Amino acid sequence: MKVWIKHPLATFTANNQNAGNGVVIDESSGKLTELVPSGQSPKTPFDQSYDASGQILIPGLINAHHHLYQTLTRAFPPALNKKLFPWLQTLYPVWAKLKPEMLFNATQLGLTELLQSGCTTVADHHDICPGTLTEAIDIQVKAADSVGGRVMLTRGSMSLGEKDGGLPPQSTVQTETQILNDSERLIHRYHQPEEGAKIQIALAPCSPFSVSTELMKETAGLARKHSVRLHTHLAETLDEDSFCIRRFGLRPLDYLESVGWLADDVWLAHGIHFNEDEIKRMGQAGLAVCHCPTSNMLLASGVCRTKELDSAGVHVGLGVDGSASNDGSNMMQEVRQALLINRLRYAADEVTHLDALYWATKGSAKALGREDIGELAVGKQADLALFSLDELRFSGSHDPLAALVLCGGHKAAAVMCAGKWLIKNEALLHLDQHAIMAAHQLSAKKLVS
Ligand code: ZN
């Protein structure tokens, strides 16, 4: 069955191709088969059409960094108004009590919330595996299956507890053997290397202040043995610079290089505090950075140097980060935040709404090492989001794409992943939003009790 998504008000393809009159998708292959230029009709036959009049068509958004379990501790009073390290030290003991059903509910709710914002692919950094949660990623796979989008589940790890000079409490750290064995098990069991993958696995030590040097090196070796990607937090705060210099005698990026991580199979969350030389080396190595504007604003961490990174050849993607350092998981709103925070660093004519949309689509796809998603082009996966401008907030706007970002678009009218509709008329087609929310709220209460 081929469907023509026709007559959109505007289209953003993320590659400058003309799809002004929509796209044709093939439900059976789950791929885009034709871009229809402005004023034209499809050149190939189609069976059905979807009338996108009054709607904006964009590639499904890609969230390149999250911690879905943190949806259970949004706006948590003891953690409010704290800097990153004390914020983490307040929340670690709470997250240490995470149970399997809580993680399922948090993952399902967070993915659903993101889906409603037009996001079809989510990279989740699950970095906490207390003794009660030995099958965290297995639980997340089930939750992701129930929602229907794509996920890059990163097997996080913490091995350096308080007694070894790390930040997390002992109850949340695992041994290196436990971490590496489980990582390899998950790659064998779930990682789909092929085009169109719905589930991929990456390996993701939490940060330089929560794992040992040995684990950083061995994780890189394991990831390369199985051709999966590597992820971690880096250069998020100036406290981290001081920690790395004190502990390793190196700045964060030098430390990263010393453990074999300065490479094109790595994407970093945040990437704020790099100097000129470091940015140049990152570009030469082909690294990627996931910019997390709201989290950086909330924790007062700083402003990512997106333009310098981009000019140096570093791929820049976009992520909402954990729901405790953003409190919302709305990828469309994150696009707006990215535009606004970048206007604090760069001149108004240097960063545009189209740049922010690019980071959230093709930029994030590159960060995740995927060529098959993040843009509207023939042969790419049919992952789409459509937004209606039929709201008070858009009334009086003139440029539809600029309006989507500047007036505060936040809820998709329709979302498709791999050629299958997941949302239509702003309604979830396969999920009960109220049941998901009720289960999630119960988990959130239990976790902090
Ligand atoms: Zn994070």
Short mmCIF file of C-alpha atoms and ligand atoms in Angstrom, two decimals:
data_model
loop_
_atom_site.label_atom_id
_atom_site.label_comp_id
_atom_site.label_asym_id
_atom_site.label_seq_id
_atom_site.Cartn_x
_atom_site.Cartn_y
_atom_site.Cartn_z
CA MET A 1 0.00 0.00 0.00
CA LYS A 2 1.45 3.34 -1.08
CA VAL A 3 0.23 6.54 0.56
CA TRP A 4 0.67 10.09 -0.72
CA ILE A 5 0.99 12.52 2.21
CA LYS A 6 -0.31 15.41 0.15
CA HIS A 7 -0.57 19.20 0.14
CA PRO A 8 1.36 20.08 3.31
CA LEU A 9 1.44 23.73 4.29
CA ALA A 10 5.25 23.49 4.41
CA THR A 11 7.88 20.76 4.42
CA PHE A 12 11.28 20.51 6.07
CA THR A 13 13.32 17.71 4.48
CA ALA A 14 16.65 18.34 6.33
CA ASN A 15 18.51 18.04 3.00
CA ASN A 16 17.28 20.99 0.86
CA GLN A 17 15.35 18.68 -1.50
CA ASN A 18 11.93 19.85 -2.64
CA ALA A 19 9.01 17.94 -1.14
CA GLY A 20 6.69 20.95 -1.20
CA ASN A 21 3.71 18.83 -2.22
CA GLY A 22 4.47 15.99 0.15
CA VAL A 23 5.92 12.51 0.01
CA VAL A 24 4.85 9.03 -1.03
CA ILE A 25 5.51 6.24 1.45
CA ASP A 26 5.28 2.49 1.04
CA GLU A 27 3.64 0.86 4.05
CA SER A 28 5.02 -2.58 3.23
CA SER A 29 8.69 -1.59 3.00
CA GLY A 30 8.28 1.22 5.56
CA LYS A 31 10.27 3.55 3.30
CA LEU A 32 9.84 6.83 1.47
CA THR A 33 9.46 6.15 -2.26
CA GLU A 34 8.97 9.62 -3.75
CA LEU A 35 9.33 13.31 -2.89
CA VAL A 36 6.65 15.36 -4.60
CA PRO A 37 7.89 18.88 -5.53
CA SER A 38 5.70 21.97 -5.08
CA GLY A 39 2.83 22.15 -7.55
CA GLN A 40 3.30 18.60 -8.80
CA SER A 41 1.62 15.21 -8.28
CA PRO A 42 3.35 11.87 -7.68
CA LYS A 43 4.97 10.33 -10.76
CA THR A 44 4.54 6.83 -9.38
CA PRO A 45 1.18 5.15 -8.59
CA PHE A 46 -0.27 5.39 -5.09
CA ASP A 47 -3.21 3.66 -3.41
CA GLN A 48 -4.32 6.19 -0.82
CA SER A 49 -3.70 9.74 0.22
CA TYR A 50 -3.48 11.55 3.55
CA ASP A 51 -4.59 15.16 3.35
CA ALA A 52 -1.91 17.22 5.11
CA SER A 53 -3.45 20.60 4.19
CA GLY A 54 -2.85 23.01 7.05
CA GLN A 55 -0.08 20.81 8.44
CA ILE A 56 3.70 21.01 8.42
CA LEU A 57 5.61 17.91 7.37
CA ILE A 58 9.01 17.13 8.92
CA PRO A 59 11.13 13.99 9.42
CA GLY A 60 10.39 12.21 12.72
CA LEU A 61 12.46 14.02 15.37
CA ILE A 62 15.40 12.17 16.95
CA ASN A 63 16.22 12.60 20.62
CA ALA A 64 19.90 11.72 20.99
CA HIS A 65 20.14 11.75 24.81
CA HIS A 66 17.76 10.92 27.62
CA HIS A 67 17.43 9.07 30.93
CA LEU A 68 13.83 7.88 30.80
CA TYR A 69 13.81 6.57 34.38
CA GLN A 70 14.17 10.18 35.56
CA THR A 71 10.58 10.92 34.49
CA LEU A 72 9.76 9.53 37.95
CA THR A 73 11.58 12.38 39.72
CA ARG A 74 10.45 15.48 37.85
CA ALA A 75 10.26 18.67 39.90
CA PHE A 76 11.39 16.73 42.99
CA PRO A 77 11.68 19.28 45.84
CA PRO A 78 14.99 18.11 47.44
CA ALA A 79 16.75 18.36 44.03
CA LEU A 80 15.44 21.76 42.97
CA ASN A 81 17.86 24.66 42.46
CA LYS A 82 21.07 22.63 42.76
CA LYS A 83 24.24 22.47 40.65
CA LEU A 84 25.04 19.21 38.80
CA PHE A 85 27.16 17.40 41.40
CA PRO A 86 24.97 18.13 44.48
CA TRP A 87 21.90 17.54 42.27
CA LEU A 88 23.22 14.08 41.38
CA GLN A 89 24.17 13.32 44.99
CA THR A 90 20.61 14.17 46.07
CA LEU A 91 19.01 11.98 43.41
CA TYR A 92 21.32 8.93 43.32
CA PRO A 93 19.92 7.42 46.58
CA VAL A 94 16.37 7.86 45.24
CA TRP A 95 17.16 6.28 41.85
CA ALA A 96 18.95 3.45 43.70
CA LYS A 97 15.47 2.22 44.74
CA LEU A 98 14.31 1.82 41.13
CA LYS A 99 12.40 -1.45 40.61
CA PRO A 100 11.66 -3.28 37.31
CA GLU A 101 8.01 -2.18 37.00
CA MET A 102 8.98 1.43 37.73
CA LEU A 103 11.52 1.40 34.89
CA PHE A 104 8.95 -0.13 32.52
CA ASN A 105 6.39 2.54 33.39
CA ALA A 106 8.96 5.36 33.13
CA THR A 107 10.24 4.15 29.76
CA GLN A 108 6.76 3.70 28.35
CA LEU A 109 5.54 7.08 29.53
CA GLY A 110 8.66 8.97 28.41
CA LEU A 111 8.63 7.40 24.95
CA THR A 112 4.92 8.15 24.59
CA GLU A 113 5.43 11.75 25.67
CA LEU A 114 8.23 12.11 23.12
CA LEU A 115 6.13 10.47 20.40
CA GLN A 116 3.40 13.04 20.96
CA SER A 117 5.99 15.76 20.35
CA GLY A 118 6.84 14.25 16.92
CA CYS A 119 9.83 12.19 18.06
CA THR A 120 10.18 8.76 16.41
CA THR A 121 13.68 7.76 17.60
CA VAL A 122 15.02 7.99 21.14
CA ALA A 123 18.48 7.26 22.51
CA ASP A 124 18.18 6.45 26.19
CA HIS A 125 21.18 6.45 28.49
CA HIS A 126 20.20 4.04 31.22
CA ASP A 127 23.08 4.51 33.62
CA ILE A 128 21.79 3.18 36.92
CA CYS A 129 21.62 -0.54 37.61
CA PRO A 130 21.17 -1.17 41.36
CA GLY A 131 20.97 -4.77 42.58
CA THR A 132 17.17 -4.77 42.16
CA LEU A 133 17.49 -4.02 38.47
CA THR A 134 19.73 -6.53 36.73
CA GLU A 135 17.68 -6.64 33.52
CA ALA A 136 17.13 -2.93 32.96
CA ILE A 137 17.65 -2.89 29.20
CA ASP A 138 15.49 -6.01 28.71
CA ILE A 139 12.67 -4.14 30.47
CA GLN A 140 13.23 -1.11 28.26
CA VAL A 141 13.08 -3.24 25.12
CA LYS A 142 9.60 -4.45 26.15
CA ALA A 143 8.44 -0.91 26.92
CA ALA A 144 9.80 0.39 23.60
CA ASP A 145 8.03 -2.42 21.72
CA SER A 146 4.74 -1.34 23.29
CA VAL A 147 5.14 2.25 22.05
CA GLY A 148 6.31 1.47 18.51
CA GLY A 149 9.09 3.98 17.75
CA ARG A 150 12.80 3.35 17.32
CA VAL A 151 15.23 3.25 20.24
CA MET A 152 18.96 3.24 20.77
CA LEU A 153 19.19 1.76 24.26
CA THR A 154 22.56 2.51 25.76
CA ARG A 155 23.79 0.13 28.42
CA GLY A 156 25.05 2.61 30.99
CA SER A 157 27.41 1.78 33.80
CA MET A 158 28.87 3.07 37.03
CA SER A 159 31.76 1.25 38.68
CA LEU A 160 33.38 3.99 40.76
CA GLY A 161 31.45 4.44 44.00
CA GLU A 162 31.96 6.95 46.80
CA LYS A 163 34.50 4.76 48.56
CA ASP A 164 36.75 4.85 45.45
CA GLY A 165 36.51 8.61 45.01
CA GLY A 166 33.53 8.52 42.60
CA LEU A 167 30.25 10.36 42.92
CA PRO A 168 27.55 7.62 43.08
CA PRO A 169 26.70 5.67 46.27
CA GLN A 170 28.10 2.11 46.49
CA SER A 171 24.62 0.54 46.15
CA THR A 172 24.35 1.83 42.57
CA VAL A 173 27.69 0.63 41.21
CA GLN A 174 28.48 -2.74 39.62
CA THR A 175 31.70 -4.64 39.11
CA GLU A 176 33.46 -4.32 35.78
CA THR A 177 32.93 -8.00 35.00
CA GLN A 178 29.18 -7.68 35.65
CA ILE A 179 28.98 -4.62 33.39
CA LEU A 180 30.98 -6.07 30.50
CA ASN A 181 29.24 -9.46 30.56
CA ASP A 182 25.81 -7.88 30.58
CA SER A 183 26.81 -5.46 27.79
CA GLU A 184 27.88 -8.33 25.55
CA ARG A 185 24.73 -10.31 26.37
CA LEU A 186 22.54 -7.34 25.38
CA ILE A 187 24.36 -6.76 22.09
CA HIS A 188 23.91 -10.44 21.13
CA ARG A 189 20.28 -10.49 22.19
CA TYR A 190 18.89 -7.19 20.94
CA HIS A 191 21.17 -5.15 18.68
CA GLN A 192 19.86 -4.85 15.12
CA PRO A 193 22.73 -3.73 12.88
CA GLU A 194 20.63 -3.57 9.73
CA GLU A 195 18.99 -0.64 7.94
CA GLY A 196 15.57 0.17 9.40
CA ALA A 197 16.50 -1.15 12.86
CA LYS A 198 13.91 -0.55 15.56
CA ILE A 199 16.20 -1.51 18.46
CA GLN A 200 19.89 -0.82 18.71
CA ILE A 201 22.27 -1.16 21.65
CA ALA A 202 25.18 1.15 22.48
CA LEU A 203 27.59 1.07 25.41
CA ALA A 204 27.65 4.05 27.71
CA PRO A 205 29.73 4.43 30.87
CA CYS A 206 27.94 7.20 32.77
CA SER A 207 30.82 9.72 32.91
CA PRO A 208 34.50 10.04 33.79
CA PHE A 209 33.54 10.60 37.45
CA SER A 210 31.59 7.37 37.83
CA VAL A 211 33.64 4.65 36.08
CA SER A 212 37.25 3.49 36.21
CA THR A 213 39.84 4.09 33.49
CA GLU A 214 39.99 0.35 32.88
CA LEU A 215 36.25 0.17 32.27
CA MET A 216 36.38 3.07 29.77
CA LYS A 217 39.06 1.19 27.80
CA GLU A 218 37.43 -2.23 27.98
CA THR A 219 34.03 -0.84 27.03
CA ALA A 220 35.56 0.73 23.91
CA GLY A 221 37.18 -2.59 23.01
CA LEU A 222 33.91 -4.48 23.45
CA ALA A 223 31.92 -1.94 21.43
CA ARG A 224 34.40 -2.12 18.55
CA LYS A 225 34.44 -5.90 18.62
CA HIS A 226 30.69 -5.84 17.95
CA SER A 227 30.48 -2.59 15.90
CA VAL A 228 28.14 -0.80 18.30
CA ARG A 229 28.41 2.86 19.27
CA LEU A 230 29.85 4.48 22.39
CA HIS A 231 28.25 7.21 24.45
CA THR A 232 28.98 9.14 27.64
CA HIS A 233 28.51 12.53 29.31
CA LEU A 234 31.46 14.86 28.78
CA ALA A 235 32.38 18.50 29.38
CA GLU A 236 29.05 19.27 31.00
CA THR A 237 30.35 21.44 33.85
CA LEU A 238 33.48 23.22 35.02
CA ASP A 239 33.39 21.03 38.17
CA GLU A 240 34.03 18.10 35.83
CA ASP A 241 37.15 19.85 34.45
CA SER A 242 38.48 20.22 38.02
CA PHE A 243 37.60 16.58 38.84
CA CYS A 244 39.45 15.24 35.78
CA ILE A 245 42.52 17.41 36.37
CA ARG A 246 42.60 16.38 40.06
CA ARG A 247 42.06 12.69 39.42
CA PHE A 248 43.78 12.06 36.09
CA GLY A 249 45.97 15.14 35.59
CA LEU A 250 44.11 15.65 32.29
CA ARG A 251 41.29 17.78 30.93
CA PRO A 252 38.14 15.76 30.06
CA LEU A 253 38.86 15.45 26.32
CA ASP A 254 42.51 14.51 26.90
CA TYR A 255 41.29 11.85 29.28
CA LEU A 256 38.78 10.64 26.69
CA GLU A 257 41.59 10.35 24.14
CA SER A 258 43.80 8.49 26.62
CA VAL A 259 41.17 5.74 26.94
CA GLY A 260 40.69 5.35 23.18
CA TRP A 261 37.46 7.26 22.83
CA LEU A 262 38.46 10.07 20.45
CA ALA A 263 36.84 8.36 17.45
CA ASP A 264 33.93 8.53 15.02
CA ASP A 265 31.89 5.84 16.79
CA VAL A 266 31.43 8.08 19.85
CA TRP A 267 28.74 10.63 20.65
CA LEU A 268 28.92 12.77 23.76
CA ALA A 269 26.10 14.30 25.77
CA HIS A 270 26.42 18.07 26.45
CA GLY A 271 29.96 18.86 25.19
CA ILE A 272 30.01 22.42 26.53
CA HIS A 273 33.43 23.27 27.94
CA PHE A 274 35.87 22.56 25.11
CA ASN A 275 38.66 24.91 24.00
CA GLU A 276 39.61 25.66 20.36
CA ASP A 277 42.24 22.96 20.13
CA GLU A 278 39.90 20.34 21.58
CA ILE A 279 37.13 21.23 19.15
CA LYS A 280 39.55 20.89 16.25
CA ARG A 281 40.69 17.46 17.42
CA MET A 282 37.08 16.32 17.88
CA GLY A 283 36.26 17.37 14.32
CA GLN A 284 39.27 15.55 12.91
CA ALA A 285 38.23 12.41 14.78
CA GLY A 286 34.62 12.65 13.55
CA LEU A 287 33.03 12.74 17.01
CA ALA A 288 29.43 13.78 17.62
CA VAL A 289 27.91 15.92 20.38
CA CYS A 290 24.32 15.85 21.60
CA HIS A 291 23.39 19.41 22.54
CA CYS A 292 20.97 19.45 25.53
CA PRO A 293 19.82 23.08 25.83
CA THR A 294 17.11 22.85 28.50
CA SER A 295 19.18 20.68 30.81
CA ASN A 296 22.13 23.05 30.40
CA MET A 297 19.93 26.02 31.26
CA LEU A 298 18.26 24.35 34.23
CA LEU A 299 21.51 23.18 35.82
CA ALA A 300 23.26 26.43 34.77
CA SER A 301 25.96 24.31 33.08
CA GLY A 302 26.80 26.68 30.21
CA VAL A 303 26.12 27.02 26.47
CA CYS A 304 27.37 24.45 23.95
CA ARG A 305 29.60 25.90 21.19
CA THR A 306 27.44 24.46 18.42
CA LYS A 307 28.75 26.60 15.56
CA GLU A 308 32.41 26.03 16.32
CA LEU A 309 31.74 22.29 16.68
CA ASP A 310 29.82 22.24 13.43
CA SER A 311 32.52 24.18 11.54
CA ALA A 312 35.18 21.81 12.83
CA GLY A 313 33.26 18.81 11.46
CA VAL A 314 31.73 17.57 14.72
CA HIS A 315 28.18 16.26 14.18
CA VAL A 316 25.75 18.19 16.39
CA GLY A 317 22.52 16.46 17.45
CA LEU A 318 19.85 17.42 19.96
CA GLY A 319 18.49 15.80 23.10
CA VAL A 320 16.06 16.61 25.90
CA ASP A 321 18.27 14.87 28.53
CA GLY A 322 16.75 13.24 31.60
CA SER A 323 13.36 14.41 32.68
CA ALA A 324 14.79 15.45 36.02
CA SER A 325 17.13 17.96 34.39
CA ASN A 326 14.57 19.16 31.87
CA ASP A 327 11.35 18.04 33.58
CA GLY A 328 9.66 17.79 30.20
CA SER A 329 10.46 15.36 27.38
CA ASN A 330 9.17 17.33 24.42
CA MET A 331 11.46 17.22 21.41
CA MET A 332 9.65 19.98 19.49
CA GLN A 333 9.98 22.33 22.43
CA GLU A 334 13.65 21.38 22.64
CA VAL A 335 14.11 22.66 19.08
CA ARG A 336 12.83 26.05 20.25
CA GLN A 337 15.07 25.97 23.33
CA ALA A 338 18.06 25.19 21.10
CA LEU A 339 17.35 28.21 18.92
CA LEU A 340 16.90 30.52 21.91
CA ILE A 341 19.96 29.44 23.91
CA ASN A 342 22.14 29.69 20.80
CA ARG A 343 21.02 33.30 20.36
CA LEU A 344 22.74 34.01 23.68
CA ARG A 345 26.08 32.94 22.22
CA TYR A 346 25.74 33.87 18.54
CA ALA A 347 24.36 36.81 16.58
CA ALA A 348 20.70 36.68 15.52
CA ASP A 349 21.64 36.08 11.88
CA GLU A 350 24.07 33.25 12.69
CA VAL A 351 21.71 30.55 14.00
CA THR A 352 18.23 29.98 12.55
CA HIS A 353 15.15 27.87 13.27
CA LEU A 354 16.22 25.67 10.34
CA ASP A 355 19.57 24.97 12.03
CA ALA A 356 17.74 23.89 15.19
CA LEU A 357 15.40 21.64 13.16
CA TYR A 358 18.44 20.14 11.41
CA TRP A 359 20.11 19.28 14.75
CA ALA A 360 16.92 17.51 15.86
CA THR A 361 16.69 15.43 12.69
CA LYS A 362 19.70 14.72 10.48
CA GLY A 363 22.18 15.97 13.08
CA SER A 364 20.87 13.53 15.69
CA ALA A 365 20.76 10.72 13.11
CA LYS A 366 24.47 11.27 12.42
CA ALA A 367 25.19 11.30 16.16
CA LEU A 368 23.54 7.88 16.39
CA GLY A 369 25.45 6.65 13.33
CA ARG A 370 22.31 6.23 11.23
CA GLU A 371 22.02 7.03 7.55
CA ASP A 372 18.49 5.67 7.14
CA ILE A 373 16.56 8.18 9.28
CA GLY A 374 16.48 11.91 10.05
CA GLU A 375 15.56 13.25 6.60
CA LEU A 376 12.94 13.05 3.88
CA ALA A 377 14.59 11.41 0.88
CA VAL A 378 13.82 8.49 -1.40
CA GLY A 379 14.91 5.21 0.16
CA LYS A 380 15.00 6.57 3.73
CA GLN A 381 12.74 5.20 6.45
CA ALA A 382 9.18 6.58 6.45
CA ASP A 383 9.46 8.32 9.84
CA LEU A 384 7.36 11.49 9.75
CA ALA A 385 5.75 14.05 12.01
CA LEU A 386 2.97 16.43 11.00
CA PHE A 387 2.04 19.51 13.01
CA SER A 388 -1.12 21.54 12.64
CA LEU A 389 -1.01 25.31 13.06
CA ASP A 390 -4.67 25.40 14.08
CA GLU A 391 -4.03 26.81 17.55
CA LEU A 392 -4.24 30.28 19.07
CA ARG A 393 -0.46 30.39 19.46
CA PHE A 394 0.08 30.21 15.69
CA SER A 395 -2.63 32.64 14.65
CA GLY A 396 -1.22 35.56 12.66
CA SER A 397 1.98 33.73 11.71
CA HIS A 398 3.31 33.95 8.14
CA ASP A 399 6.24 31.54 7.67
CA PRO A 400 4.88 28.13 8.72
CA LEU A 401 8.24 26.49 9.55
CA ALA A 402 9.43 29.52 11.51
CA ALA A 403 6.04 29.57 13.30
CA LEU A 404 6.37 25.91 14.29
CA VAL A 405 9.58 26.74 16.17
CA LEU A 406 9.06 30.35 17.26
CA CYS A 407 5.41 30.19 18.32
CA GLY A 408 6.03 27.05 20.36
CA GLY A 409 4.82 23.94 18.47
CA HIS A 410 4.60 21.12 20.98
CA LYS A 411 2.09 18.47 19.92
CA ALA A 412 2.12 16.52 16.66
CA ALA A 413 -1.16 16.02 14.79
CA ALA A 414 0.12 12.79 13.22
CA VAL A 415 3.23 10.65 13.58
CA MET A 416 4.42 7.75 11.43
CA CYS A 417 7.32 5.38 12.08
CA ALA A 418 8.54 2.86 9.50
CA GLY A 419 5.45 3.56 7.37
CA LYS A 420 3.01 2.86 10.22
CA TRP A 421 0.80 5.54 11.79
CA LEU A 422 1.27 5.76 15.57
CA ILE A 423 -0.64 9.03 16.07
CA LYS A 424 -3.49 10.47 13.98
CA ASN A 425 -5.74 13.44 14.78
CA GLU A 426 -3.49 14.04 17.81
CA ALA A 427 -4.59 10.68 19.27
CA LEU A 428 -2.41 7.68 20.07
CA LEU A 429 -3.66 4.80 17.93
CA HIS A 430 -2.32 1.88 19.97
CA LEU A 431 -1.89 3.14 23.52
CA ASP A 432 -4.08 4.24 26.43
CA GLN A 433 -2.51 7.48 27.60
CA HIS A 434 -4.50 7.59 30.86
CA ALA A 435 -3.58 4.05 31.86
CA ILE A 436 0.10 4.75 31.16
CA MET A 437 -0.06 7.91 33.26
CA ALA A 438 -1.84 6.23 36.18
CA ALA A 439 0.75 3.44 36.37
CA HIS A 440 3.58 5.95 36.06
CA GLN A 441 2.27 8.20 38.81
CA LEU A 442 1.98 5.23 41.17
CA SER A 443 5.60 4.27 40.42
CA ALA A 444 6.76 7.85 41.01
CA LYS A 445 5.05 7.93 44.43
CA LYS A 446 6.52 4.55 45.45
CA LEU A 447 10.03 5.55 44.36
CA VAL A 448 10.22 8.61 46.60
CA SER A 449 8.33 7.12 49.56
ZN ZN B 1 22.34 12.97 30.71
#
